[in-house]
Short mmCIF file of C-alpha atoms in Angstrom, two decimals:
data_model
loop_
_atom_site.label_atom_id
_atom_site.label_comp_id
_atom_site.label_asym_id
_atom_site.label_seq_id
_atom_site.Cartn_x
_atom_site.Cartn_y
_atom_site.Cartn_z
CA MET O 1 79.45 72.34 103.89
CA GLN O 2 78.80 72.22 99.94
CA THR O 3 81.86 74.54 99.81
CA ARG O 4 84.27 72.58 101.93
CA ARG O 5 83.48 69.35 99.70
CA LEU O 6 84.24 71.17 96.79
CA ALA O 7 87.63 72.52 98.08
CA TRP O 8 88.89 69.28 99.06
CA THR O 9 87.84 67.72 95.86
CA VAL O 10 90.23 70.31 94.03
CA VAL O 11 92.70 69.64 96.40
CA ILE O 12 93.06 65.96 96.18
CA ALA O 13 92.60 66.08 92.64
CA ALA O 14 95.33 68.83 92.12
CA ALA O 15 97.74 67.02 94.51
CA ALA O 16 97.67 63.74 92.25
CA ALA O 17 98.55 66.13 89.34
CA CYS O 18 101.76 67.34 90.55
CA GLY O 19 104.74 66.70 88.62
CA ASP O 20 102.71 65.88 85.44
CA GLY O 21 102.65 69.14 83.85
CA GLY O 22 106.02 69.34 82.18
CA ALA O 23 107.91 72.49 81.71
CA THR O 24 104.90 74.72 82.75
CA ASP O 25 104.05 72.55 85.76
CA PRO O 26 104.34 74.90 88.77
CA CYS O 27 104.60 71.85 90.89
CA GLU O 28 107.46 70.39 89.17
CA GLY O 29 110.44 69.77 91.55
CA VAL O 30 108.39 70.92 94.67
CA SER O 31 109.21 68.67 97.59
CA GLY O 32 106.17 68.22 99.88
CA ARG O 33 102.54 68.84 99.31
CA CYS O 34 101.85 70.83 96.23
CA ILE O 35 98.32 71.76 95.29
CA ARG O 36 97.97 72.74 91.63
CA PHE O 37 95.00 74.67 90.24
CA ASP O 38 93.98 75.29 86.52
CA PRO O 39 91.66 77.88 85.25
CA GLY O 40 88.11 77.01 85.21
CA PRO O 41 84.61 77.15 87.04
CA ASP O 42 84.56 77.61 90.63
CA VAL O 43 88.32 77.69 91.00
CA ALA O 44 88.30 80.99 92.71
CA GLU O 45 86.16 79.79 95.54
CA ALA O 46 88.25 76.45 95.64
CA VAL O 47 91.43 78.50 95.90
CA GLN O 48 90.22 80.63 99.00
CA GLU O 49 89.04 77.48 100.53
CA ALA O 50 92.31 75.88 100.01
CA PHE O 51 94.30 78.82 101.41
CA VAL O 52 92.00 78.77 104.69
CA LEU O 53 92.99 74.93 104.98
CA ALA O 54 96.64 75.69 104.04
CA GLN O 55 99.48 74.06 106.22
CA PRO O 56 102.99 75.20 106.79
CA GLY O 57 105.20 74.20 103.90
CA ASP O 58 102.43 74.01 101.19
CA THR O 59 102.81 75.05 97.61
CA PHE O 60 100.11 76.15 95.65
CA GLY O 61 100.51 75.76 91.83
CA PHE O 62 98.74 77.67 89.31
CA GLY O 63 98.99 76.62 85.79
CA PRO O 64 99.09 78.69 82.65
CA GLY O 65 96.00 80.87 81.86
CA GLN O 66 93.65 83.48 83.56
CA PHE O 67 92.07 83.06 86.74
CA GLU O 68 89.13 85.09 87.47
CA PHE O 69 88.51 86.47 91.14
CA THR O 70 85.89 88.63 92.50
CA VAL O 71 86.98 88.62 96.09
CA GLY O 72 90.45 89.26 97.54
CA LEU O 73 92.43 86.21 98.78
CA SER O 74 94.04 86.10 102.31
CA LEU O 75 96.64 83.60 103.55
CA ASP O 76 97.80 83.71 107.09
CA VAL O 77 99.96 80.38 107.30
CA ASP O 78 103.69 80.35 107.60
CA ARG O 79 106.18 78.85 104.89
CA VAL O 80 103.69 78.91 102.09
CA THR O 81 104.81 79.34 98.45
CA ILE O 82 102.64 80.40 95.47
CA ARG O 83 104.04 79.60 92.11
CA GLY O 84 102.55 80.15 88.72
CA ALA O 85 103.87 79.24 85.23
CA GLY O 86 105.31 82.66 84.53
CA MET O 87 104.31 86.26 85.21
CA ASP O 88 103.06 86.43 81.42
CA ASP O 89 101.57 83.11 81.53
CA THR O 90 99.68 82.61 84.77
CA VAL O 91 97.39 85.62 85.42
CA TRP O 92 95.12 86.39 88.54
CA SER O 93 92.63 88.94 87.14
CA PHE O 94 90.69 91.11 89.61
CA ALA O 95 88.93 92.93 86.91
CA GLY O 96 85.72 92.01 88.33
CA GLN O 97 86.51 92.34 91.92
CA ILE O 98 83.63 93.57 94.26
CA ALA O 99 85.15 92.90 97.54
CA GLY O 100 88.55 92.99 99.57
CA ALA O 101 90.97 95.86 100.06
CA GLN O 102 93.75 94.19 98.05
CA GLY O 103 94.01 91.01 95.60
CA LEU O 104 96.04 89.08 98.10
CA LEU O 105 96.61 89.86 101.90
CA VAL O 106 99.56 87.76 103.62
CA THR O 107 100.12 87.59 107.15
CA GLY O 108 102.12 84.36 107.17
CA ASN O 109 106.06 84.29 107.73
CA GLU O 110 108.55 82.91 105.25
CA PHE O 111 106.32 83.57 102.26
CA VAL O 112 107.25 83.05 98.71
CA MET O 113 105.38 84.16 95.42
CA GLU O 114 107.04 83.71 91.88
CA ASP O 115 106.17 83.40 88.36
CA ILE O 116 102.76 84.86 88.46
CA ALA O 117 100.78 88.09 87.55
CA VAL O 118 98.08 90.06 89.68
CA GLU O 119 95.91 92.36 87.68
CA ASP O 120 93.30 95.03 88.04
CA THR O 121 92.66 94.89 91.82
CA ILE O 122 90.42 97.50 93.06
CA GLY O 123 93.03 98.24 95.85
CA ASP O 124 96.61 97.23 96.53
CA ALA O 125 97.67 93.97 94.40
CA ILE O 126 99.81 92.17 96.91
CA LYS O 127 100.09 93.09 100.53
CA ILE O 128 102.21 91.27 102.85
CA GLU O 129 102.03 92.74 106.40
CA GLY O 130 103.84 91.98 109.69
CA THR O 131 105.97 89.13 108.54
CA ARG O 132 109.50 87.88 108.60
CA GLY O 133 110.84 86.39 105.29
CA VAL O 134 109.32 87.66 102.17
CA THR O 135 110.26 86.59 98.55
CA LEU O 136 108.56 88.14 95.51
CA ARG O 137 110.31 86.68 92.48
CA ARG O 138 109.24 87.38 88.80
CA VAL O 139 105.93 88.61 89.98
CA ARG O 140 104.15 91.10 88.03
CA ALA O 141 101.29 93.71 89.26
CA GLU O 142 99.59 95.66 86.80
CA TRP O 143 96.69 97.67 86.15
CA THR O 144 96.12 97.06 82.48
CA GLY O 145 94.16 100.40 81.75
CA GLY O 146 97.32 102.68 82.10
CA PRO O 147 97.73 105.40 84.87
CA ASN O 148 94.48 106.44 86.54
CA SER O 149 93.60 107.67 90.10
CA ASP O 150 91.26 104.79 90.21
CA ASN O 151 93.93 102.24 90.43
CA GLY O 152 94.90 100.54 93.48
CA ALA O 153 97.57 102.24 95.54
CA TYR O 154 100.35 99.83 95.62
CA GLY O 155 101.68 96.85 93.48
CA LEU O 156 103.95 95.09 95.51
CA TYR O 157 103.45 95.96 99.02
CA PRO O 158 105.34 94.53 102.09
CA VAL O 159 104.93 96.40 105.02
CA GLN O 160 106.13 96.09 108.70
CA THR O 161 108.22 93.21 107.54
CA GLN O 162 111.76 91.84 107.76
CA ASP O 163 114.13 90.23 105.34
CA VAL O 164 112.29 90.97 102.08
CA LEU O 165 113.68 90.17 98.72
CA ILE O 166 111.98 91.42 95.52
CA GLU O 167 113.62 90.41 92.49
CA GLY O 168 112.99 90.00 88.72
CA CYS O 169 109.38 91.82 89.24
CA VAL O 170 107.37 94.11 87.16
CA ALA O 171 105.03 96.84 88.57
CA ILE O 172 102.84 98.92 86.34
CA GLY O 173 100.08 101.34 86.95
CA ALA O 174 100.00 101.88 90.65
CA SER O 175 98.44 105.41 91.72
CA ASP O 176 100.92 105.40 94.57
CA ALA O 177 103.91 103.13 94.42
CA GLY O 178 104.56 100.09 91.99
CA ILE O 179 106.96 98.64 94.54
CA TYR O 180 106.68 99.83 98.00
CA VAL O 181 108.54 98.62 101.14
CA GLY O 182 107.47 100.52 104.26
CA GLN O 183 108.27 100.28 108.01
CA SER O 184 110.54 97.40 107.20
CA ARG O 185 113.97 96.21 107.95
CA ASN O 186 116.53 94.25 105.87
CA VAL O 187 115.30 94.69 102.10
CA ILE O 188 116.65 93.93 98.76
CA VAL O 189 114.89 95.37 95.60
CA ARG O 190 116.84 94.16 92.43
CA ASP O 191 116.58 93.44 88.83
CA SER O 192 113.04 94.67 88.58
CA ARG O 193 111.11 97.15 86.53
CA ALA O 194 108.51 99.91 87.59
CA GLU O 195 106.75 101.90 84.97
CA ARG O 196 103.82 104.17 84.72
CA ASN O 197 103.27 104.42 88.47
CA VAL O 198 103.26 107.55 90.68
CA ALA O 199 106.22 106.36 92.41
CA GLY O 200 107.94 103.56 90.54
CA ILE O 201 110.03 102.12 93.52
CA GLU O 202 109.60 103.74 97.21
CA ILE O 203 111.29 102.90 100.29
CA GLU O 204 109.43 104.50 103.16
CA ASN O 205 110.48 104.34 106.81
CA THR O 206 112.70 101.49 106.47
CA VAL O 207 116.11 100.57 107.93
CA GLY O 208 118.55 98.71 105.76
CA ALA O 209 117.61 98.58 102.15
CA ASP O 210 119.42 97.89 98.98
CA VAL O 211 117.84 98.94 95.63
CA HIS O 212 119.79 97.92 92.50
CA ASP O 213 119.90 96.90 89.04
CA ASN O 214 116.44 97.94 88.61
CA VAL O 215 114.57 100.21 85.77
CA ALA O 216 112.48 102.84 86.72
CA THR O 217 110.77 104.74 83.74
CA GLU O 218 107.68 106.48 82.70
CA ASN O 219 106.57 107.39 86.30
CA THR O 220 105.94 110.32 88.02
CA GLY O 221 109.03 109.85 90.39
CA GLY O 222 111.53 106.88 89.55
CA VAL O 223 112.91 106.00 93.13
CA LEU O 224 111.98 107.46 96.31
CA VAL O 225 113.34 107.16 99.68
CA PHE O 226 111.10 108.74 102.06
CA ALA O 227 110.45 108.82 105.85
CA LEU O 228 106.84 110.12 106.79
CA PRO O 229 105.50 111.00 110.40
CA GLY O 230 103.15 109.06 112.34
CA LEU O 231 104.32 105.52 111.27
CA GLN O 232 105.27 102.68 113.65
CA GLU O 233 108.86 102.81 112.11
CA PRO O 234 109.92 106.56 112.78
CA GLU O 235 112.82 106.61 110.18
CA CYS O 236 114.37 105.80 107.04
CA ARG O 237 118.15 104.93 107.20
CA ARG O 238 120.90 103.17 105.71
CA VAL O 239 119.62 102.90 101.93
CA ARG O 240 121.65 102.21 98.97
CA VAL O 241 120.19 103.05 95.90
CA PHE O 242 122.75 101.81 92.97
CA ASP O 243 123.23 100.53 89.49
CA ASN O 244 119.69 101.43 88.67
CA GLU O 245 118.50 103.07 85.29
CA VAL O 246 116.10 105.75 85.84
CA PHE O 247 114.89 107.79 83.14
CA ASP O 248 111.98 109.55 81.65
CA ASN O 249 109.88 109.71 84.56
CA ASN O 250 107.69 112.29 83.11
CA THR O 251 104.18 110.81 83.77
CA PRO O 252 101.80 113.55 85.00
CA ASN O 253 100.99 112.73 88.88
CA PHE O 254 97.85 110.89 89.10
CA ALA O 255 97.84 110.07 92.74
CA PRO O 256 94.40 110.58 94.42
CA ALA O 257 93.69 113.99 96.28
CA GLY O 258 95.33 114.18 99.41
CA ASN O 259 98.10 111.54 99.14
CA ILE O 260 101.52 112.55 100.18
CA VAL O 261 103.00 110.99 96.96
CA GLY O 262 100.77 113.56 95.12
CA LYS O 263 103.47 116.15 96.07
CA VAL O 264 106.13 114.41 93.73
CA PRO O 265 106.38 116.58 90.94
CA GLN O 266 106.32 115.19 87.39
CA GLY O 267 109.51 114.57 86.03
CA THR O 268 111.41 113.23 89.35
CA GLY O 269 114.22 110.96 88.96
CA ILE O 270 115.64 109.86 92.36
CA ALA O 271 114.22 111.72 95.58
CA VAL O 272 115.22 111.47 99.14
CA LEU O 273 112.88 113.04 101.82
CA ALA O 274 113.78 113.33 105.52
CA ALA O 275 115.81 110.09 105.43
CA HIS O 276 119.36 109.62 106.66
CA GLU O 277 122.46 107.73 105.68
CA VAL O 278 121.44 107.25 101.80
CA GLU O 279 124.12 106.22 99.23
CA VAL O 280 123.40 106.85 95.83
CA PHE O 281 125.75 105.50 93.21
CA GLY O 282 126.38 103.93 89.84
CA ASN O 283 122.92 105.02 88.65
CA ASP O 284 122.16 106.01 84.98
CA VAL O 285 119.77 108.87 85.56
CA ARG O 286 118.56 110.79 82.47
CA ASP O 287 115.83 112.95 80.97
CA ASN O 288 113.54 113.54 84.16
CA GLN O 289 112.07 116.80 83.37
CA THR O 290 111.88 118.51 86.73
CA VAL O 291 114.95 117.06 88.56
CA ASN O 292 117.17 114.15 88.29
CA PHE O 293 118.14 113.99 91.97
CA GLY O 294 116.64 115.87 94.88
CA ALA O 295 117.02 115.70 98.59
CA ILE O 296 114.56 117.75 100.77
CA SER O 297 113.27 118.01 104.32
CA TYR O 298 109.71 117.30 105.21
CA ARG O 299 109.24 121.01 106.11
CA THR O 300 110.05 121.89 102.45
CA THR O 301 106.71 119.89 101.39
CA GLN O 302 104.92 122.62 103.65
CA LEU O 303 103.03 119.71 105.29
CA GLU O 304 102.40 119.73 109.04
CA SER O 305 103.44 117.19 111.53
CA ASP O 306 102.99 116.65 115.33
CA ASP O 307 104.69 113.42 115.60
CA PRO O 308 107.44 113.67 118.54
CA ASN O 309 109.38 110.85 117.28
CA TYR O 310 109.78 112.06 113.81
CA ASP O 311 112.90 113.76 112.32
CA PRO O 312 111.91 115.67 109.31
CA PHE O 313 115.24 116.74 108.11
CA THR O 314 117.77 114.95 105.39
CA ASP O 315 121.21 114.26 106.21
CA SER O 316 124.13 112.15 105.49
CA VAL O 317 123.47 111.58 101.99
CA PHE O 318 126.20 110.50 99.56
CA VAL O 319 125.85 110.96 95.73
CA HIS O 320 128.88 109.69 93.76
CA ASP O 321 129.69 107.92 90.62
CA ASN O 322 126.46 108.37 88.78
CA THR O 323 125.80 109.29 85.14
CA PHE O 324 123.37 112.26 84.73
CA VAL O 325 122.28 113.08 81.23
CA GLY O 326 119.58 115.62 80.41
CA GLY O 327 116.38 116.65 82.43
CA GLY O 328 115.62 119.33 84.53
CA ASP O 329 114.61 121.56 81.62
CA GLU O 330 110.88 121.75 82.19
CA PRO O 331 110.16 121.84 85.93
CA VAL O 332 106.68 121.44 87.07
CA ASP O 333 104.19 121.33 89.88
CA GLU O 334 104.50 122.94 93.34
CA LEU O 335 108.01 121.78 94.18
CA GLY O 336 109.15 122.41 90.62
CA PHE O 337 108.00 125.95 90.96
CA LEU O 338 110.00 126.15 94.30
CA LEU O 339 113.07 124.92 92.42
CA VAL O 340 112.75 127.56 90.02
CA GLN O 341 112.46 130.36 92.52
CA GLY O 342 115.47 129.40 94.22
CA LEU O 343 117.59 128.75 91.24
CA VAL O 344 117.08 132.07 89.66
CA THR O 345 118.93 133.56 92.69
CA VAL O 346 122.09 131.86 91.19
CA MET O 347 121.65 131.57 87.59
CA ASP O 348 120.30 133.46 84.56
CA PRO O 349 117.35 132.20 82.72
CA PRO O 350 116.40 130.02 81.11
CA VAL O 351 116.66 128.02 84.28
CA VAL O 352 117.67 124.25 83.60
CA VAL O 353 117.74 122.48 87.09
CA PRO O 354 121.14 121.09 88.12
CA ASP O 355 121.43 117.21 88.02
CA ILE O 356 121.70 117.16 92.13
CA VAL O 357 119.42 119.41 94.23
CA PHE O 358 119.70 119.80 98.00
CA ASP O 359 117.19 122.28 99.65
CA GLY O 360 119.52 123.13 102.19
CA ASP O 361 117.11 122.77 105.22
CA TRP O 362 119.48 121.19 107.58
CA ASP O 363 118.50 120.19 111.26
CA PRO O 364 119.55 123.26 113.48
CA ALA O 365 120.02 120.95 116.41
CA LYS O 366 123.09 119.22 114.38
CA LEU O 367 124.54 122.63 113.12
CA VAL O 368 128.04 123.36 114.53
CA ASP O 369 129.03 127.06 113.69
CA GLY O 370 126.26 127.29 110.97
CA THR O 371 127.22 123.86 109.49
CA LEU O 372 126.73 120.29 109.69
CA PRO O 373 129.57 118.40 110.97
CA PRO O 374 131.10 115.47 109.04
CA GLU O 375 129.00 112.76 110.44
CA TYR O 376 125.85 114.30 109.15
CA ARG O 377 127.20 116.19 106.09
CA SER O 378 125.98 115.28 102.69
CA CYS O 379 128.47 114.60 99.99
CA VAL O 380 128.65 114.72 96.04
CA ALA O 381 131.67 113.08 94.27
CA ARG O 382 132.53 111.98 90.82
CA ASN O 383 129.36 112.55 89.04
CA GLY O 384 131.02 113.53 85.67
CA ASP O 385 130.27 117.02 84.74
CA ALA O 386 126.97 117.17 87.02
CA ASP O 387 126.31 120.31 88.94
CA TRP O 388 124.72 120.56 92.37
CA VAL O 389 123.05 123.28 93.96
CA VAL O 390 121.99 124.03 97.72
CA LEU O 391 119.00 126.10 97.77
CA ASP O 392 118.78 127.54 101.37
CA VAL O 393 115.01 127.07 101.32
CA PRO O 394 114.34 128.02 105.18
CA ASN O 395 115.94 131.53 104.33
CA ASP O 396 113.99 131.99 101.37
CA PHE O 397 117.06 131.14 98.90
CA ALA O 398 119.40 133.95 100.49
CA GLY O 399 122.24 131.52 100.78
CA ALA O 400 121.56 129.43 97.58
CA GLU O 401 124.81 128.35 96.13
CA LEU O 402 125.67 126.45 92.94
CA ASN O 403 128.31 123.88 93.35
CA PRO O 404 129.35 124.71 96.96
CA PRO O 405 132.65 123.27 98.11
CA ALA O 406 131.00 122.14 101.41
CA LEU O 407 129.34 119.19 99.62
CA ASP O 408 132.54 118.40 97.54
CA CYS O 409 133.50 115.50 99.94
CA GLU O 410 133.42 111.77 100.70
CA ARG O 411 131.46 109.63 103.02
CA GLU O 412 132.20 106.08 104.08
CA PRO O 413 130.16 103.37 102.06
CA LEU O 414 127.29 101.77 103.71
CA PRO O 415 127.25 98.18 104.26
CA ALA O 416 125.50 95.71 102.00
CA VAL O 417 122.02 94.28 102.90
CA THR O 418 122.13 90.40 103.39
CA ILE O 419 119.32 88.31 103.72
CA PRO O 420 119.27 84.88 105.06
CA GLY O 421 119.27 82.29 102.33
CA ASP O 422 119.95 84.65 99.68
CA ALA O 423 123.35 83.26 97.98
CA ARG O 424 123.66 86.01 95.45
#
């Protein structure tokens, strides 16, 4: 009972303060109930209590300063907004966290979080699960000690969601993916920055995603489009990756042992794994030491799958109108070594990995007279002087070919993703 009296005191007092905070007042301009918090003793307990008692349509405003939490927060009410005074001004610190699998878990629909930072959680930073309507705007998720396998797995982490907008966000230091959207539909990730994560931005087992105007740098891998077995949404399809800067993703892989993302070689720019209908265009990709762009099947990872609904092959990828500079000059790790093995069959040492690499592990069930028909064929077009290679991994590189004409083709552009209420 003492806890409840404390929470209500905070709520009533905070509500009275709405609109009085000037330019940094997170309640300014809010219609409806806005409950404001400022740093101070007992605020962590009051915040969780207020989240438990939240009503649909509430806004929770957090003033400038650092809020200390030792236990993860959760929120399961629809149409709630969490708003800070800026992602460099309002910080939720979990450096002393002792309980909870993430900093914040949200399971309510139509959730908005903006202008706030979440730091140093023991698990994921912000997980949003099983909801429709997610907006993360100018949110920073960071592990401030830099790359470390003890960091949490995911920074911004919507999973099993629909209509997801992530814009103007920053993710730093995740031991899996900084910005990850998995098993979801209808997703936009734009104007964001991912750095010093294992995977900068990852779209996994998701149908319909636009990833554009982002910066991915100093990760192990910049942008990943993956489909993995054993998940509720079995495929990854209709993903556009465009107008991004993807450079210097040469941080050594620091994923915990056994994690699939631990397979990503240090120095990967953009990678596609077991995905279909992926369009990659207008990107500035440079100086990723293993490969600037690679597309492979799940079989090439040499991992096993017994999922009967899983398609391990990649097809219908269209890579066009990108700028590639540098990179590929120091391939490392297991898949990097595989690249070198294949490339020495088509070029003389020293090997420099071509900008665009396909493993050539095509789905046998889709082949017609030994080749993929146009609806499944991957294409490469108008990427300046970039070379491309097909390695023929299933046949121990016997049919590896540099700049094969079969991939010099065009595909129809994929449609843009639209999200209800997003006017841009």
